[in-house]
Amino acid sequence: MNNEKIKEREGLVYDPTQDCKLVGAARALSGVKDAITIVHARPGCHCGVLLLRALGSNQNDIRIVSSAFRASEMIYGAEGKLTDAIRLSYKHFKPSLIAVLNCSAPAIMGDDVEGVVLAMKEEIPAEVFSLSTGGYEGPAWIGYEETLAELTHFMVESEKAENSVNIIGFKQDEIKAYSDLSEIERMLNSQGITVNSVLTNSNFDEIKKAPEASLNIVLGGDGLESAKIMKERFDVPYVVTPYPFGLNNSIEFLKRVSRGLNKQIDQEFISTEKEAIKERIERVFLFLEGIYDTSVAVVGDGGRAFDLAKFLSDELGFGIKVLAITSKNYSTQDREKEDYFESLLIEPDRFEMNRELKTKGVEMIFGSSMEKKLAYELGAPLVRIFYPVLDEVSISDSPYAGFKGTIQLTENIINAVISNYAGIIDAD
Amino acid sequence: MNNEKIKEREGLVYDPTQDCKLVGAARALSGVKDAITIVHARPGCHCGVLLLRALGSNQNDIRIVSSAFRASEMIYGAEGKLTDAIRLSYKHFKPSLIAVLNCSAPAIMGDDVEGVVLAMKEEIPAEVFSLSTGGYEGPAWIGYEETLAELTHFMVESEKAENSVNIIGFKQDEIKAYSDLSEIERMLNSQGITVNSVLTNSNFDEIKKAPEASLNIVLGGDGLESAKIMKERFDVPYVVTPYPFGLNNSIEFLKRVSRGLNKQIDQEFISTEKEAIKERIERVFLFLEGIYDTSVAVVGDGGRAFDLAKFLSDELGFGIKVLAITSKNYSTQDREKEDYFESLLIEPDRFEMNRELKTKGVEMIFGSSMEKKLAYELGAPLVRIFYPVLDEVSISDSPYAGFKGTIQLTENIINAVISNYAGIIDAD
Amino acid sequence: MIQNTRGANFLRPLINAYNPLPIHGITAIPGKISGALMLVNAITDAVPLIHGPVGCAFQRKINPFRPHASFYETPCTDMRDLEVVYGGEEKLRQGIKETYEKYHPALIVVITTCASDLIGDDFKSVIEGIKGDIGCEVIYTAGDFVGKSKPIGYQDALYAITDQMLCEGLEKGEIVKNDCSVNIITLPIHNAALKTAEMASVLREMGIKINKICFDHTTVKDLYALSKAELTITDYPLAGIRLMKEKAGVDYYATVGLEKYRERKEPELLSPYGIEGSARVFMEIAKRMGKEGEAEEVIERRKKIAVEKVSGIKKDLEGKTVAYSGMGCLHSLEQQMLLRDVGINPGLVIYKTSGLGLLLSMDAMEEVRNITVEWARKYGSEPEVLINPTTKEEIKAMKEKRVDLAIVSSLNNAVHEYHKEGIRTFNREDLMLHYQRIGFECPVELALRLREALKEPQKRSPLLCMLEYDTLRVNLTPEWAKLADIFMSLRGGVVGDRC
Amino acid sequence: MIQNTRGANFLRPLINAYNPLPIHGITAIPGKISGALMLVNAITDAVPLIHGPVGCAFQRKINPFRPHASFYETPCTDMRDLEVVYGGEEKLRQGIKETYEKYHPALIVVITTCASDLIGDDFKSVIEGIKGDIGCEVIYTAGDFVGKSKPIGYQDALYAITDQMLCEGLEKGEIVKNDCSVNIITLPIHNAALKTAEMASVLREMGIKINKICFDHTTVKDLYALSKAELTITDYPLAGIRLMKEKAGVDYYATVGLEKYRERKEPELLSPYGIEGSARVFMEIAKRMGKEGEAEEVIERRKKIAVEKVSGIKKDLEGKTVAYSGMGCLHSLEQQMLLRDVGINPGLVIYKTSGLGLLLSMDAMEEVRNITVEWARKYGSEPEVLINPTTKEEIKAMKEKRVDLAIVSSLNNAVHEYHKEGIRTFNREDLMLHYQRIGFECPVELALRLREALKEPQKRSPLLCMLEYDTLRVNLTPEWAKLADIFMSLRGGVVGDRC
């Protein structure tokens, strides 16, 4: 991959394809199942995070509270409101952890959030901590990394359990999160590996016990910082694996984990899964032949989009005209030299990205709900894979990840092509 | 339900919503896994059946052969071609059964198909039979019933196995056929019931052994004729069950089967499944509240559409503005008096049906691929449930039937509403 | 029986799908950026420029007022630490220039954020400094023009337009009036074009021209033309509209006469709906425009047609017992339409103050309640009134009264529980969201829809009945009820954004 | 680099999705009804009436030529036993009347079926009898007008239109000619409008008017106007077009000179594509229209632009070794475009006779093969020729020759196997289906696409490689190969419908 193909943002004005620190932190925290997140901010920030959560994941598991201060409190400080918010959160939810996300306004105002947190720690029998998440302080992925790193502070040294792993970088508000995790667990179990705790999709107590695992799996590179800390502090080694989109990534996932555990890989399991995939794709092989070589764009975060693009190119035979990484992580730079895409955009401005997709003759988009209008303008089907997905739900057992996910992805992709109204418009 | 709500076809000209005898017979036969179907007809009939099969089901399991005769043979008869077709089919596929479907042209020409069949039975070591399937001789569902009835002739008397059932009326070319069958089997197994043979999704040998079952389950009333024959000839009792769309139909399905086997129903299994459904719908309860009361039309065959409509009305709270039964079966008349729909069309002309849907303010259609243009014109999402589905595939484990199907249907329905381009058009 | 226009059938279920989302003053308040974006988005050739960090642009893409219709274009100045320390004016200046070059809009609306507000950037001078260098209009909205009027960002942005664009031109005295014409301005979330079609047609028939309808494919040019009208018709006298009167002499007429009601306490003033309400409103507009003579004939003729149509349908509704829930909200329809026009017979009226509490004080609520009962009596019914009943109690009462139809809100009443008990419902929320409007056709449509609801097949066992709900807020699960409780406690009773 | 028009990007993958379906003479032949429906469907105000049983209408909704675009309107006379015994003429008569009343079309095309043909209904007299009573044109197509010309139903229906509609009018001598104008008629499956745009523009520049382009939103009125042209340009001289010459004096020009080729054996005659091929075709048309003078300048100018553009791209293709598969089919592009225009250097030519066998006799195939090699030599290459190699052999040869790009067909070559071995491909099938057309722009586009293909990322491990394929027909699984074998044996070598 020569560098001429990598494009960085040109202008100053930025129609962002990524979110701010607050959202990265809130996402990480939402996977601590008995935690409450307090958004210490003016109403907009809280409303935004609440909407993302209510539209994009389990609608009955929100756990996001606003400190709800008013404009008038911007002058005298909103520490009182924050104190009330923490008290009320404890009263109503009895959480194990309360995390205060200190946003732009109180940060600039100079609220003494640390002071409030210290005082409340005395008062209520739950852990409380705060994080600096001013919008101007960095992008979402940094907020995510810092939050996971913060969680390591609560972890306790303990005996290692053999063949036990933690999964790091799992985000339970992605479209297929729950079924992806099931499939990943099934794959690991097939190799005699058990999952200790998931960062983040575990109770606070389980997260504290994370050092019991004998290996950390860093999914797609997300949460690498916390894995490094855990290696240093608790001597838990880690492997960075692909997010297991497709057959090859799934096998590679198992290989790296096995290698990390010094285990032999169970080839029989893989053969069985391969056979199952073969049997399913045989049923639609004519369509698969037909859509081979479709020109697509992949627009998603660094922890997922590279691996999806690789699957689409290598296994379905698609032409990846544009790979747009909307949000980096610490592995992104290493992956920029890979070669299954024609053009790579890093954290692009939406205006520039749309222009790029339009000139490249993209026929299908793999993205988030935010690519909906672009897809409409291009007349290209949109397959929603990446966060945030706000206009599609998944409550069935239908992963995109792993061996089963290979079948599900293939099905959805074929359907995205053949089951729209295009035929009628054409016939008109 | 008062009769003013039931509408029959008005005119003579018929833009059909159902197919002819040939297709019903071919569909039944395609589920005899080691059978070859010979379409004895001019090219069009064969091409039509082949397309339905290649686009609507397993693309690597076709087993439909044409006798391929030419116009010139319409004068002197095409018996020679038929003989060749049978020979070649045997030579290439070594099937257990060869079924000759005698279509309009040779039927009117007066080909001695019976004679050919008799001769070939001598020559090749496979069963051969023929059926009269002239397009003018009746609709698809009659062809289906007659084919299953014909299959009973090959069945052999045998000892009954306890808690063993046959499933009749299963059609393996429906969109979710394979996963529906898995789910139905899972449900039966949970009650200690095993599946003996499936009419039709079994080898010819398994079908011959159908009388080993202690009960026949007639899914949605399809194949009733064969169940009656088997009761008479082999003393296998039968129950007609709903097609298990939704929670209530699933429970009702298990109840009827248990009753038919004089078994206690395992309530614990049902409780667990209910709990699972509750947990999943909680995740999307806001959307479910939001789409409650959507005005819909259900356009499908009698063996499925009543049950789906009942689910949509009773459980999702939809208003069934129009229920169009595109193809009857022997249970249809009994069901006409049910009351969860506002207007019922029986085997309607497509022109009249479309007019009805357009005046009723239908906002979503549950139908087949044939309703695609109508849905487009109405600006209503189309959920493809009924045969034929030619523009959507399903190779994943994602049933519409049973307890799991309740979750999958709910997911797909929510997505049909929220994940189209409508929001963009609205915002424009 | 009701015909939809081709190709639009998806919209009702789509909008409804997102409607139960309990935000808007229940568990959250959309910030000012969202409101401003709503307005900018409704102007086809305008582009927003959010002066703040990425989050203020990315999260705001989700439109809290219409979550099904995102804001796909939200460029921002990508404010970082550096600007927070040294100020963001230069970045804003550059950003405006670049925005013009990229998007070539007719208008750039700079939307400020907490961050830019707090660091004290001088938006006004930045804009004044750069305006001449680029080929389009630039204004800014900072959320501080209109006080607490909701939805704050929308109000503020409209004010900014009036103040910074329209009044600018006015000072030069260049307005050529469009004689005897009116503007119709409603919130973009109210489907302006659809809901004002009849009003426009009635006014035209009276000889009143329609200058502009906002917001319906509105362009910047249309905005400039607003000041050509003699009168602006609006639901509520938004700050921007009041300013237009003050500075440009375009007087306004508010269809919901909240101000007058506070003086005169005549409940009719709150309801511009139904046959009489609409007639009153049209006549008042006509008077303001000096068209009483023409108006009388038009109104009488249209009224007559509507009355005839309704009475044709009324027969099927006679003798049916109805329960309805008190509206609380000012969009109230029961008095004018249900009782007077359609002539339904309420056996039961239900009040849920948990919902109302958000919107009106306890006194005001009592007032509304009294009005409701009084009205019912006037039309010959003596309804039982339930205050904050549990769903069980409601159902018990409905069964005792042999209620044929419950006209309730899917957001405040557990309609699926009613259905399970065999009680038919009519969703007030749906009417309000999609059909309610000023004019004579609406009561006819309501009558038709009620008749249909009476015939609707029963829904026997909704899956939603499996879930637990809060006993008071029957549309919220316990989880959400907790969030609502916390929010209420912290805000100390906010005024919602819905109305 | 290649820009698609807005909103049409879905079409290529959608059409491609259904393209590998092995019908059309491989395992089946679409019947005449499908062909007739294709034509009727292309006339916006025409409605078919299938005179036969329901199956002939229901199954035929699936369009074998374009499975993604069904025929949603296929009313039939619902023939039953009774009609088979007593005849269906009365039902047809009633059916025509009712069809008119229901659909109000400008034309009803009665399509007969095996059943109605065999029972001997007299379509002609039924139609003549009822024509006067209804307000539209009625014709019938019975599949017996045009012999074996493929696609039979399409040919037949076009013939029926010419015979029963156009020539009817002609006899009355009412034609007012559209001076110096031409029709362009292609199959509706060939995306007429898209693919003839440049041709129309070139002809217009020469002073030749375009009377009608068929089929592209064609109405019945447009059909009547066909006879006003002086000349019809078509790919193949369809029977209906020949009839138009005979009866209405509208001569025709076939761009693919199959008839002339049979006389003169000049391979160029088979290829109207590429810069020279297009120039020849345009000049021949101009001569027929008496516009040689104007034509010369236009062609020279357009040629020059194309040549310049191509040579700009050629640089990137120089020194690259290419393998290509022999086309066999008459849409052949290698000679004109690949060799002459783009100047590629073929190291390897592959022939698959299993595919060719369907279309040409062995002799004809040998002929085509010789032409191919001769052409390659002429342009300085001495390619190796492989006849019916296995995929393994192909790949081995390609690796030996260090092939940079294999220009092959996804329908005849196992492209996913090449990819697995690191060989880049260019899909001929895709070019043919979506882009190939007469004109000077096409070679430029081809050159661009070839250059892009050379840069395309490798596809390393296609899932399709997991499947078993037939060794000879590498696009078919063994299951389908058996169906194909049976079909071939029974038909004894049919002529396919594709070309």
Coordinates of N, CA and C in Angstrom, one line a residue, chain B residues 8-100:
Chain B
E8 N -64.9 -12.2 -2.6 CA -64.4 -13.1 -3.6 C -64.1 -12.3 -4.9
R9 N -63.5 -12.9 -5.8 CA -63.1 -12.3 -7.0 C -64.4 -11.9 -7.8
E10 N -64.3 -10.6 -8.4 CA -65.4 -10.1 -9.1 C -65.4 -10.5 -10.6
G11 N -64.4 -10.3 -11.3 CA -64.4 -10.4 -12.7 C -63.9 -11.7 -13.2
L12 N -63.8 -11.8 -14.5 CA -63.4 -13.0 -15.2 C -61.9 -13.0 -15.4
V13 N -61.4 -11.8 -15.8 CA -60.0 -11.6 -16.0 C -59.3 -11.8 -14.7
Y14 N -58.2 -12.5 -14.6 CA -57.6 -12.9 -13.4 C -56.1 -12.7 -13.4
D15 N -55.6 -11.7 -12.7 CA -54.2 -11.5 -12.6 C -53.9 -12.3 -11.3
P16 N -53.4 -13.5 -11.5 CA -53.5 -14.5 -10.4 C -52.5 -14.2 -9.2
T17 N -52.9 -14.5 -8.0 CA -52.1 -14.4 -6.8 C -51.7 -15.9 -6.4
Q18 N -52.1 -16.8 -7.2 CA -51.8 -18.2 -7.0 C -51.3 -18.8 -8.3
D19 N -50.6 -20.0 -8.1 CA -50.0 -20.6 -9.2 C -50.9 -21.9 -9.6
C20 N -50.4 -22.6 -10.6 CA -51.2 -23.7 -11.1 C -50.7 -25.0 -10.5
K21 N -51.5 -26.1 -10.8 CA -51.2 -27.4 -10.3 C -49.8 -27.9 -10.4
L22 N -49.2 -27.6 -11.5 CA -47.8 -28.0 -11.7 C -46.9 -27.6 -10.6
V23 N -47.0 -26.3 -10.2 CA -46.1 -25.8 -9.2 C -46.4 -26.4 -7.8
G24 N -47.6 -26.6 -7.5 CA -47.9 -27.2 -6.2 C -47.3 -28.6 -6.2
A25 N -47.4 -29.4 -7.3 CA -46.9 -30.7 -7.3 C -45.4 -30.7 -7.2
A26 N -44.8 -29.8 -8.0 CA -43.3 -29.7 -8.0 C -42.8 -29.3 -6.6
R27 N -43.5 -28.4 -5.9 CA -43.0 -28.0 -4.6 C -43.0 -29.2 -3.6
A28 N -44.1 -29.9 -3.7 CA -44.2 -31.1 -2.8 C -43.1 -32.1 -3.1
L29 N -42.8 -32.3 -4.4 CA -41.8 -33.2 -4.8 C -40.4 -32.8 -4.5
S30 N -40.2 -31.5 -4.5 CA -38.8 -31.0 -4.2 C -38.4 -31.3 -2.8
G31 N -39.3 -31.6 -2.0 CA -39.0 -32.0 -0.6 C -38.7 -33.5 -0.4
V32 N -38.9 -34.2 -1.5 CA -38.4 -35.6 -1.5 C -37.0 -35.6 -1.9
K33 N -36.1 -35.7 -1.0 CA -34.7 -35.3 -1.2 C -34.0 -36.1 -2.3
D34 N -34.4 -37.3 -2.6 CA -33.8 -38.1 -3.6 C -34.7 -38.4 -4.8
A35 N -35.6 -37.4 -5.0 CA -36.5 -37.5 -6.2 C -36.1 -36.6 -7.3
I36 N -36.4 -37.0 -8.5 CA -36.3 -36.1 -9.6 C -37.7 -35.8 -10.2
T37 N -37.9 -34.5 -10.5 CA -39.2 -34.1 -11.1 C -39.0 -33.9 -12.5
I38 N -39.8 -34.5 -13.4 CA -39.7 -34.2 -14.8 C -40.9 -33.4 -15.2
V39 N -40.7 -32.3 -15.7 CA -41.8 -31.4 -16.2 C -42.0 -31.8 -17.7
H40 N -43.0 -32.5 -17.9 CA -43.3 -32.9 -19.3 C -44.2 -31.8 -19.9
A41 N -43.5 -30.9 -20.6 CA -44.2 -29.7 -21.1 C -43.4 -29.0 -22.1
R42 N -44.0 -27.9 -22.7 CA -43.2 -27.0 -23.5 C -42.2 -26.2 -22.6
P43 N -41.2 -25.5 -23.2 CA -40.2 -24.9 -22.4 C -40.7 -24.0 -21.3
G44 N -41.7 -23.2 -21.5 CA -42.1 -22.2 -20.6 C -42.4 -22.8 -19.2
C45 N -43.2 -23.9 -19.1 CA -43.5 -24.4 -17.9 C -42.3 -24.8 -17.1
H46 N -41.4 -25.5 -17.8 CA -40.2 -26.0 -17.1 C -39.3 -24.8 -16.6
C47 N -39.2 -23.8 -17.5 CA -38.4 -22.7 -17.1 C -39.0 -22.0 -15.9
G48 N -40.3 -21.9 -15.9 CA -40.9 -21.2 -14.7 C -40.6 -21.9 -13.4
V49 N -40.8 -23.3 -13.4 CA -40.6 -24.0 -12.2 C -39.1 -24.0 -11.8
L50 N -38.3 -24.0 -12.8 CA -36.8 -24.0 -12.5 C -36.4 -22.6 -11.9
L51 N -37.0 -21.6 -12.4 CA -36.7 -20.2 -11.9 C -37.2 -20.1 -10.5
L52 N -38.4 -20.6 -10.2 CA -39.0 -20.5 -8.9 C -38.0 -21.2 -7.9
R53 N -37.6 -22.4 -8.3 CA -36.7 -23.2 -7.5 C -35.3 -22.5 -7.3
A54 N -34.7 -22.1 -8.4 CA -33.4 -21.6 -8.3 C -33.3 -20.3 -7.6
L55 N -34.3 -19.5 -7.7 CA -34.3 -18.2 -7.0 C -34.9 -18.2 -5.6
G56 N -35.7 -19.2 -5.4 CA -36.4 -19.2 -4.1 C -35.9 -20.2 -3.1
S57 N -35.0 -21.1 -3.4 CA -34.6 -22.0 -2.4 C -33.1 -22.4 -2.6
N58 N -32.7 -23.5 -2.1 CA -31.4 -24.0 -2.2 C -30.9 -24.1 -3.6
Q59 N -29.9 -23.2 -4.0 CA -29.5 -23.1 -5.4 C -28.7 -24.3 -5.8
N60 N -28.3 -25.1 -4.9 CA -27.5 -26.3 -5.4 C -28.3 -27.6 -5.2
D61 N -29.6 -27.5 -5.2 CA -30.5 -28.7 -5.0 C -31.7 -28.5 -5.9
I62 N -31.6 -28.7 -7.2 CA -32.7 -28.3 -8.1 C -33.5 -29.5 -8.4
R63 N -32.9 -30.5 -9.1 CA -33.6 -31.8 -9.4 C -34.8 -31.6 -10.2
I64 N -34.9 -30.7 -11.1 CA -36.0 -30.5 -12.0 C -35.5 -30.6 -13.4
V65 N -36.1 -31.5 -14.1 CA -35.7 -31.8 -15.5 C -36.8 -31.6 -16.5
S66 N -36.5 -31.1 -17.6 CA -37.5 -30.9 -18.6 C -37.6 -32.0 -19.6
S67 N -38.7 -32.3 -20.2 CA -38.7 -33.3 -21.3 C -38.3 -32.6 -22.6
A68 N -38.4 -31.2 -22.5 CA -37.7 -30.4 -23.5 C -38.2 -30.6 -24.9
F69 N -39.5 -31.0 -25.1 CA -39.8 -31.2 -26.5 C -40.1 -30.0 -27.3
R70 N -40.0 -30.1 -28.6 CA -40.1 -29.0 -29.5 C -41.5 -28.8 -30.1
A71 N -41.7 -27.7 -30.7 CA -43.0 -27.4 -31.3 C -43.4 -28.5 -32.2
S72 N -42.4 -29.0 -33.0 CA -42.7 -30.0 -34.0 C -43.3 -31.3 -33.3
E73 N -42.8 -31.5 -32.1 CA -43.3 -32.7 -31.4 C -44.7 -32.6 -30.9
M74 N -45.2 -31.4 -31.0 CA -46.6 -31.2 -30.5 C -47.6 -31.9 -31.5
I75 N -47.1 -32.2 -32.7 CA -48.0 -32.8 -33.6 C -47.9 -34.4 -33.5
Y76 N -46.7 -34.9 -33.3 CA -46.6 -36.4 -33.3 C -46.5 -37.0 -31.9
G77 N -46.5 -36.1 -30.9 CA -46.4 -36.6 -29.5 C -45.0 -36.6 -29.1
A78 N -44.9 -36.4 -27.7 CA -43.5 -36.2 -27.2 C -43.2 -37.4 -26.2
E79 N -43.7 -38.5 -26.5 CA -43.5 -39.6 -25.6 C -42.0 -40.1 -25.6
G80 N -41.5 -40.0 -26.8 CA -40.0 -40.3 -26.9 C -39.2 -39.5 -26.1
K81 N -39.4 -38.2 -26.1 CA -38.6 -37.2 -25.3 C -38.8 -37.5 -23.9
L82 N -40.0 -37.9 -23.5 CA -40.2 -38.2 -22.1 C -39.4 -39.4 -21.6
T83 N -39.5 -40.4 -22.5 CA -38.7 -41.6 -22.2 C -37.2 -41.3 -22.0
D84 N -36.7 -40.5 -22.9 CA -35.3 -40.1 -22.8 C -35.0 -39.3 -21.5
A85 N -36.0 -38.4 -21.2 CA -35.8 -37.6 -20.0 C -35.7 -38.5 -18.8
I86 N -36.6 -39.5 -18.7 CA -36.5 -40.4 -17.5 C -35.2 -41.1 -17.5
R87 N -34.8 -41.7 -18.6 CA -33.6 -42.4 -18.7 C -32.4 -41.6 -18.3
L88 N -32.3 -40.4 -18.8 CA -31.2 -39.5 -18.5 C -31.2 -39.1 -17.1
S89 N -32.4 -38.8 -16.5 CA -32.5 -38.4 -15.1 C -31.9 -39.6 -14.3
Y90 N -32.3 -40.8 -14.6 CA -31.8 -41.9 -13.8 C -30.3 -42.0 -13.9
K91 N -29.9 -41.9 -15.2 CA -28.4 -42.1 -15.4 C -27.6 -41.1 -14.6
H92 N -28.0 -39.8 -14.6 CA -27.2 -38.8 -14.0 C -27.4 -38.7 -12.5
F93 N -28.6 -38.9 -12.0 CA -28.9 -38.6 -10.6 C -29.1 -39.9 -9.7
K94 N -29.3 -41.0 -10.3 CA -29.7 -42.2 -9.6 C -30.7 -41.9 -8.5
P95 N -31.8 -41.4 -8.8 CA -32.8 -41.0 -7.8 C -33.6 -42.3 -7.3
S96 N -34.2 -42.2 -6.2 CA -35.1 -43.2 -5.7 C -36.5 -43.1 -6.4
L97 N -36.8 -41.9 -6.8 CA -38.1 -41.7 -7.3 C -38.0 -40.7 -8.5
I98 N -38.7 -41.0 -9.5 CA -38.9 -40.0 -10.6 C -40.4 -39.8 -10.8
A99 N -40.7 -38.5 -10.7 CA -42.1 -38.1 -10.8 C -42.3 -37.3 -12.1
V100 N -43.2 -37.8 -12.9 CA -43.5 -37.1 -14.2 C -44.7 -36.2 -14.0

